[in-house]
Coordinates of C-alpha atoms in Angstrom, one line a residue:
M1 CA -27.3 -6.9 11.9
K2 CA -26.7 -8.4 8.5
M3 CA -23.1 -7.8 8.7
K4 CA -22.8 -9.4 12.3
T5 CA -24.7 -12.6 11.0
M6 CA -22.5 -12.7 7.9
L7 CA -19.3 -12.6 10.1
M8 CA -20.7 -15.2 12.4
V9 CA -21.5 -17.5 9.4
L10 CA -18.0 -17.0 7.9
S11 CA -16.5 -17.7 11.3
G12 CA -18.4 -20.9 11.5
L13 CA -17.5 -21.9 8.0
F14 CA -13.7 -21.2 8.8
L15 CA -13.9 -23.3 11.9
T16 CA -15.7 -26.1 10.2
A17 CA -13.1 -26.1 7.5
S18 CA -10.2 -26.0 9.8
L19 CA -11.3 -28.7 12.4
P20 CA -10.8 -31.9 10.4
A21 CA -7.2 -31.2 9.6
H22 CA -4.5 -31.2 12.2
A23 CA -0.8 -30.5 12.2
Q24 CA 0.1 -33.9 13.6
V25 CA -0.7 -37.4 12.4
R26 CA -3.2 -39.3 14.7
I27 CA -2.8 -43.1 14.8
G28 CA -5.3 -45.2 16.8
V29 CA -4.2 -48.4 18.3
V30 CA -6.6 -51.1 19.5
S31 CA -5.0 -54.0 21.4
S32 CA -6.2 -56.9 23.6
A33 CA -4.1 -56.1 26.7
T34 CA -6.6 -57.9 28.9
G35 CA -8.8 -61.0 28.3
P36 CA -8.1 -64.4 26.6
T37 CA -5.9 -62.7 23.8
A38 CA -3.8 -60.7 26.4
L39 CA -0.6 -62.7 25.7
V40 CA -0.9 -61.3 22.1
G41 CA -2.2 -58.0 23.1
I42 CA 0.3 -57.0 25.8
P43 CA 3.4 -56.9 23.7
Q44 CA 1.5 -55.2 21.0
K45 CA 0.4 -52.3 23.6
N46 CA 3.8 -52.1 25.0
T47 CA 5.4 -51.6 21.4
V48 CA 3.4 -48.5 20.7
A49 CA 5.9 -46.6 22.9
L50 CA 8.7 -47.6 20.5
L51 CA 6.9 -46.3 17.5
P52 CA 8.2 -43.1 15.8
A53 CA 7.1 -40.0 17.3
K54 CA 8.0 -37.9 14.3
I55 CA 7.9 -38.9 10.7
G56 CA 9.3 -36.4 8.1
D57 CA 8.1 -32.9 9.4
L58 CA 5.1 -34.4 11.0
T59 CA 4.6 -35.4 14.7
V60 CA 2.7 -38.5 15.4
E61 CA 0.3 -39.0 18.3
Y62 CA -0.7 -42.6 19.2
I63 CA -4.1 -43.0 20.9
A64 CA -4.2 -46.6 22.4
L65 CA -7.3 -48.4 23.6
D66 CA -7.7 -51.8 25.1
D67 CA -10.6 -54.0 23.8
A68 CA -10.3 -56.6 26.5
S69 CA -10.2 -59.3 23.8
D70 CA -14.0 -58.6 23.1
P71 CA -14.8 -58.2 19.4
T72 CA -17.8 -56.0 20.2
A73 CA -15.5 -53.7 22.2
S74 CA -13.2 -53.6 19.2
V75 CA -15.9 -52.1 17.1
T76 CA -16.7 -49.6 19.8
A77 CA -13.1 -48.6 20.1
V78 CA -12.6 -48.2 16.4
K79 CA -15.8 -46.2 16.1
K80 CA -14.5 -43.9 18.9
L81 CA -11.2 -43.4 17.4
I82 CA -12.8 -42.4 14.0
S83 CA -15.6 -40.2 15.3
E84 CA -14.0 -38.5 18.3
Q85 CA -10.3 -38.6 17.5
N86 CA -10.4 -38.3 13.8
V87 CA -7.6 -40.7 13.4
D88 CA -5.6 -41.1 10.1
A89 CA -5.1 -44.7 10.4
I90 CA -5.6 -47.5 12.9
I91 CA -3.3 -50.3 14.1
G92 CA -5.1 -53.4 15.5
P93 CA -7.0 -55.0 16.7
S94 CA -5.1 -58.0 18.2
G95 CA -7.5 -60.8 17.5
S96 CA -8.6 -62.1 14.2
P97 CA -12.3 -62.1 15.0
N98 CA -11.9 -58.7 16.3
A99 CA -10.2 -57.5 13.3
M100 CA -12.8 -59.1 11.0
G101 CA -15.5 -57.3 12.9
V102 CA -14.2 -53.7 12.4
I103 CA -13.6 -54.0 8.6
Q104 CA -16.9 -52.7 7.6
F105 CA -16.6 -49.5 9.8
I106 CA -13.0 -48.7 8.7
A107 CA -14.1 -49.1 5.0
E108 CA -17.1 -46.8 5.4
A109 CA -15.0 -44.1 7.2
G110 CA -12.1 -44.5 4.6
V111 CA -9.5 -45.1 7.4
P112 CA -6.6 -47.5 6.8
L113 CA -6.3 -50.4 9.2
L114 CA -2.9 -52.2 9.8
A115 CA -4.1 -55.5 11.3
P116 CA -1.5 -57.5 13.2
V117 CA -3.6 -60.7 13.2
G118 CA -3.1 -64.0 11.9
T119 CA -5.9 -64.8 9.6
A120 CA -5.6 -64.0 5.9
A121 CA -9.3 -63.6 5.8
V122 CA -8.8 -59.8 6.7
V123 CA -7.2 -59.3 3.4
T124 CA -8.4 -62.1 1.1
P125 CA -10.3 -62.2 -1.1
M126 CA -9.7 -58.6 -1.8
D127 CA -12.8 -56.4 -2.3
D128 CA -13.9 -52.8 -1.8
K129 CA -14.0 -53.1 2.1
K130 CA -10.7 -55.1 2.5
K131 CA -8.8 -52.8 0.4
W132 CA -8.6 -50.6 3.5
V133 CA -6.7 -53.4 5.4
F134 CA -3.0 -54.1 5.5
K135 CA -1.9 -57.1 7.2
T136 CA 1.4 -57.2 9.2
T137 CA 1.7 -60.9 9.7
Q138 CA 2.5 -63.8 7.4
N139 CA -0.6 -65.1 5.5
D140 CA -1.6 -68.6 6.5
D141 CA -0.7 -70.2 3.2
I142 CA 3.0 -69.2 3.6
I143 CA 3.2 -70.7 7.1
A144 CA 1.1 -73.8 6.0
R145 CA 3.4 -74.7 3.1
A146 CA 6.4 -74.7 5.4
L147 CA 4.6 -77.1 7.6
M148 CA 3.2 -79.4 4.9
E149 CA 6.8 -79.7 3.3
H150 CA 8.0 -81.0 6.7
M151 CA 5.1 -83.4 7.1
V152 CA 5.8 -84.8 3.6
K153 CA 9.5 -85.2 4.4
S154 CA 8.7 -86.8 7.7
G155 CA 6.4 -89.4 6.1
V156 CA 3.2 -88.1 7.8
K157 CA 0.1 -89.7 6.2
T158 CA -2.7 -88.8 8.5
V159 CA -3.3 -85.6 10.5
G160 CA -5.6 -84.5 13.3
F161 CA -6.6 -80.9 13.2
I162 CA -7.9 -78.8 16.1
G163 CA -8.3 -75.0 15.8
V164 CA -10.2 -72.1 17.4
G165 CA -13.7 -71.7 16.4
D166 CA -13.2 -68.3 14.7
P167 CA -11.7 -66.9 11.5
Y168 CA -8.1 -67.9 12.6
G169 CA -9.0 -71.5 13.0
E170 CA -11.5 -71.6 10.1
N171 CA -9.2 -70.2 7.6
W172 CA -6.3 -72.3 8.6
Y173 CA -8.4 -75.4 8.0
K174 CA -9.4 -74.1 4.7
V175 CA -5.8 -73.4 3.6
F176 CA -4.4 -76.6 5.3
S177 CA -6.9 -79.1 4.1
A178 CA -6.4 -78.0 0.5
L179 CA -2.6 -78.5 0.9
A180 CA -3.2 -81.9 2.5
T181 CA -5.5 -83.2 -0.3
A182 CA -2.8 -81.9 -2.7
N183 CA 0.0 -83.9 -0.9
G184 CA -2.0 -87.1 -0.3
I185 CA -2.4 -86.5 3.3
E186 CA -5.7 -87.6 5.2
I187 CA -7.2 -85.4 7.9
T188 CA -8.7 -88.0 10.2
A189 CA -10.1 -85.5 12.9
N190 CA -11.3 -82.0 12.6
E191 CA -12.1 -80.3 16.0
R192 CA -12.8 -76.8 17.3
F193 CA -12.7 -75.0 20.6
Q194 CA -13.1 -71.4 21.8
R195 CA -10.4 -69.2 23.1
Q196 CA -11.7 -68.9 26.6
D197 CA -12.2 -72.8 27.0
A198 CA -10.6 -74.4 30.0
S199 CA -10.9 -77.8 28.6
V200 CA -10.7 -79.5 25.3
T201 CA -10.9 -83.0 26.7
G202 CA -13.7 -84.1 24.4
Q203 CA -12.1 -82.8 21.3
S204 CA -8.7 -84.5 22.1
L205 CA -10.2 -87.8 22.8
K206 CA -11.7 -87.8 19.4
I207 CA -8.3 -86.9 17.8
L208 CA -6.8 -89.8 20.0
G209 CA -9.2 -92.2 18.8
A210 CA -8.4 -91.3 15.2
N211 CA -4.7 -92.0 16.0
P212 CA -3.2 -89.7 13.3
D213 CA 0.5 -89.7 12.6
A214 CA 0.5 -85.9 13.5
V215 CA -1.7 -83.3 15.1
L216 CA -1.9 -79.6 13.8
V217 CA -3.0 -77.0 16.4
A218 CA -4.4 -73.8 14.9
A219 CA -4.7 -71.1 17.7
A220 CA -3.1 -67.9 18.7
G221 CA -1.4 -67.0 22.1
G222 CA -2.1 -68.9 25.4
P223 CA -5.0 -71.0 23.8
A224 CA -2.5 -72.7 21.5
V225 CA -1.0 -74.6 24.6
L226 CA -4.2 -76.3 25.9
P227 CA -4.9 -78.8 23.1
Q228 CA -1.3 -79.9 23.0
T229 CA -0.8 -80.4 26.8
T230 CA -4.2 -82.2 26.8
L231 CA -3.1 -84.6 24.1
R232 CA 0.1 -85.3 25.8
D233 CA -1.6 -86.1 29.1
Q234 CA -4.0 -88.5 27.4
G235 CA -1.0 -90.3 26.0
Y236 CA -0.6 -89.1 22.3
T237 CA 3.0 -89.6 21.3
G238 CA 2.9 -88.4 17.7
R239 CA 4.3 -85.2 16.2
I240 CA 2.4 -82.0 17.1
Y241 CA 2.6 -78.9 14.8
Q242 CA 1.6 -75.3 15.7
T243 CA 1.0 -72.3 13.5
H244 CA 2.8 -68.9 14.0
G245 CA 0.1 -68.2 16.6
A246 CA 2.2 -70.1 19.1
A247 CA 5.3 -68.0 18.5
L248 CA 5.6 -66.5 21.9
P249 CA 7.8 -67.1 25.1
D250 CA 4.6 -68.1 27.0
F251 CA 4.1 -71.0 24.9
L252 CA 7.3 -72.5 26.2
K253 CA 6.5 -71.4 29.8
L254 CA 3.0 -72.7 29.9
G255 CA 3.7 -75.9 27.9
G256 CA 6.9 -76.9 29.6
K257 CA 8.0 -80.4 28.5
K258 CA 4.7 -81.2 27.0
V259 CA 5.5 -78.8 24.1
E260 CA 9.0 -80.3 23.5
G261 CA 9.5 -81.4 20.0
T262 CA 6.7 -79.1 18.5
I263 CA 7.3 -78.0 14.9
L264 CA 6.1 -74.6 13.8
A265 CA 6.9 -72.0 11.1
A266 CA 7.1 -68.4 12.2
S267 CA 9.3 -65.2 12.4
L268 CA 13.0 -65.5 12.3
M269 CA 13.0 -63.4 15.6
L270 CA 12.5 -66.6 17.6
V271 CA 15.8 -67.9 16.4
L272 CA 17.9 -64.9 15.7
P273 CA 21.3 -66.0 16.8
E274 CA 21.0 -68.8 14.3
I275 CA 20.1 -66.4 11.4
A276 CA 22.7 -65.4 9.0
D277 CA 23.8 -61.7 9.1
S278 CA 23.1 -61.4 5.6
N279 CA 19.4 -61.8 6.2
P280 CA 18.0 -58.2 5.8
S281 CA 15.5 -58.5 8.6
K282 CA 18.0 -59.7 11.3
K283 CA 19.2 -56.0 11.9
V284 CA 15.8 -54.5 12.2
A285 CA 14.5 -57.4 14.5
T286 CA 17.7 -57.1 16.7
E287 CA 17.0 -53.3 17.0
Y288 CA 13.4 -53.9 17.9
I289 CA 14.2 -56.6 20.6
A290 CA 16.9 -54.4 22.1
A291 CA 14.6 -51.4 22.4
Y292 CA 11.8 -53.5 23.9
E293 CA 14.2 -55.1 26.3
K294 CA 15.4 -51.6 27.5
A295 CA 12.0 -50.4 28.0
Y296 CA 10.3 -53.4 29.6
G297 CA 13.2 -55.8 30.9
S298 CA 11.9 -58.6 28.9
R299 CA 12.1 -60.1 25.4
P300 CA 9.0 -59.3 23.2
A301 CA 6.8 -61.9 21.5
T302 CA 6.6 -61.7 17.7
F303 CA 3.1 -60.3 18.1
G304 CA 4.6 -57.0 19.3
A305 CA 6.7 -57.0 16.3
N306 CA 3.7 -56.9 14.0
V307 CA 2.9 -53.5 15.5
Y308 CA 6.5 -52.4 15.1
D309 CA 6.4 -53.3 11.4
A310 CA 3.1 -51.3 11.3
G311 CA 5.0 -48.4 12.3
L312 CA 7.6 -49.1 9.7
L313 CA 5.0 -49.2 7.0
L314 CA 3.6 -45.9 8.1
Q315 CA 6.9 -44.2 8.5
Q316 CA 7.3 -44.9 4.7
A317 CA 3.9 -44.2 3.6
I318 CA 2.9 -40.9 5.6
P319 CA 5.5 -38.6 3.9
L320 CA 4.2 -39.8 0.5
A321 CA 0.6 -39.1 1.5
A322 CA 1.4 -35.7 3.0
K323 CA 2.7 -34.6 -0.4
T324 CA -0.9 -34.6 -1.6
A325 CA -3.0 -33.9 1.5
K326 CA -3.0 -32.7 5.2
P327 CA -3.5 -35.1 8.1
G328 CA -6.9 -35.2 9.5
T329 CA -8.6 -35.1 6.1
K330 CA -10.4 -37.7 4.0
A331 CA -7.9 -36.9 1.1
F332 CA -4.9 -37.7 3.4
R333 CA -6.4 -41.0 4.5
A334 CA -7.1 -42.1 0.9
A335 CA -3.5 -41.0 0.0
L336 CA -2.2 -43.1 2.9
R337 CA -4.0 -46.2 1.8
D338 CA -2.7 -45.6 -1.7
S339 CA 0.9 -45.2 -0.5
L340 CA 0.7 -48.3 1.7
E341 CA -0.4 -50.4 -1.3
Q342 CA 2.7 -49.1 -3.1
T343 CA 5.1 -50.4 -0.4
T344 CA 8.1 -52.2 -2.1
E345 CA 10.9 -54.1 -0.6
L346 CA 10.3 -52.7 2.9
I347 CA 12.4 -54.6 5.5
G348 CA 10.6 -55.4 8.7
T349 CA 11.2 -57.4 11.8
Q350 CA 9.9 -60.6 10.2
G351 CA 10.3 -60.4 6.5
V352 CA 10.2 -58.1 3.6
Y353 CA 6.9 -56.3 2.4
N354 CA 5.9 -56.0 -1.1
M355 CA 2.3 -54.8 -1.2
T356 CA 0.2 -54.8 -4.4
K357 CA -3.4 -54.0 -5.3
D358 CA -4.2 -57.6 -4.7
D359 CA -1.7 -58.5 -2.0
H360 CA -2.1 -56.5 1.2
S361 CA 0.3 -58.8 3.3
G362 CA 3.2 -58.6 1.0
F363 CA 5.2 -61.4 2.6
D364 CA 7.0 -64.1 0.8
E365 CA 9.0 -67.1 2.0
R366 CA 11.6 -64.6 3.5
G367 CA 9.0 -63.9 6.1
R368 CA 9.2 -67.4 7.9
V369 CA 11.6 -70.0 9.1
L370 CA 10.9 -73.6 10.1
I371 CA 11.3 -73.9 14.1
A372 CA 11.5 -76.8 16.5
V373 CA 11.2 -76.7 20.3
K374 CA 14.2 -78.2 21.8
D375 CA 15.4 -78.3 25.3
G376 CA 12.8 -75.7 26.3
G377 CA 13.8 -73.2 23.7
W378 CA 13.5 -72.4 20.0
T379 CA 15.9 -73.8 17.4
L380 CA 15.8 -73.9 13.5
A381 CA 14.3 -77.2 12.6
K382 CA 16.6 -79.7 10.7

């Protein structure tokens, strides 16, 4: 009886010890394939099929969930991926508020998060929780500096600001207002709206009343269009600037002639034919676009490229982590985090990544170009 009990205990211990580790790497993906952020989330979800199925000697399984653009659903999805699927890393969520809401949980579990979102707030200021987050889009300050340089050269003295009332819009105002002060530009109106809003008439009338030389819209995906079209309908004729959140084909389709002349700083993907072949990212971006078009018959938005780059980062980091621990273990996830932090000169679709202990975005000025909307398309701004 004692021997039988002992065997049962040993068997239980063996199973317990072996369950956490698995021969393949499991990567969770949370995207907003439905809801207000769907124009961002759909190309991200679609890109999962283009990520590497094998890295080194390890196979990779991707477990994709839709959070319907709801931050609460993002938390639920992340918890499920961690507790039920024992994932080694997570790519997502699509929205800035969604990503901000899951940081606590991925940090507690010790699971690296590759966040394809706009706001730099997911990685700055760096702390013990955000050290588990790696951002695959340009930080706001890199984009904002390019816009500010254009404003100064164009003689802009006053600017109206309208942004989404969440971490994306708030961090953009923080970064942009500091640059405006440093460059002697006055912000004469400061308005907010929600991503799901169907009207911004009140906010745009306040901006119109302030009569600024230019307006900056800080929103991502479809919501970036509404403030601009409303201002044009109300007769505003000044220059309108957008952030990299507007860098998608549907911005042109939904905005039509009302977004003509828009200035934004964003990924070189939008103007790839105009980019020199010597640019290291051109080849990677071209390969991604070709693969996406072959799979889906349409050109991807830059938001999908953020997920593709997450795959490139993991492709480099996973073999390094596997040298010290097995996938499915806490030690592997910690080693993966450390390996991601040591990323050096990794060429992505939108720029070159150099991660450090304090910089978990890693982009420099090679990660953006200044773009104008002309004749219903994108072109390098002059």
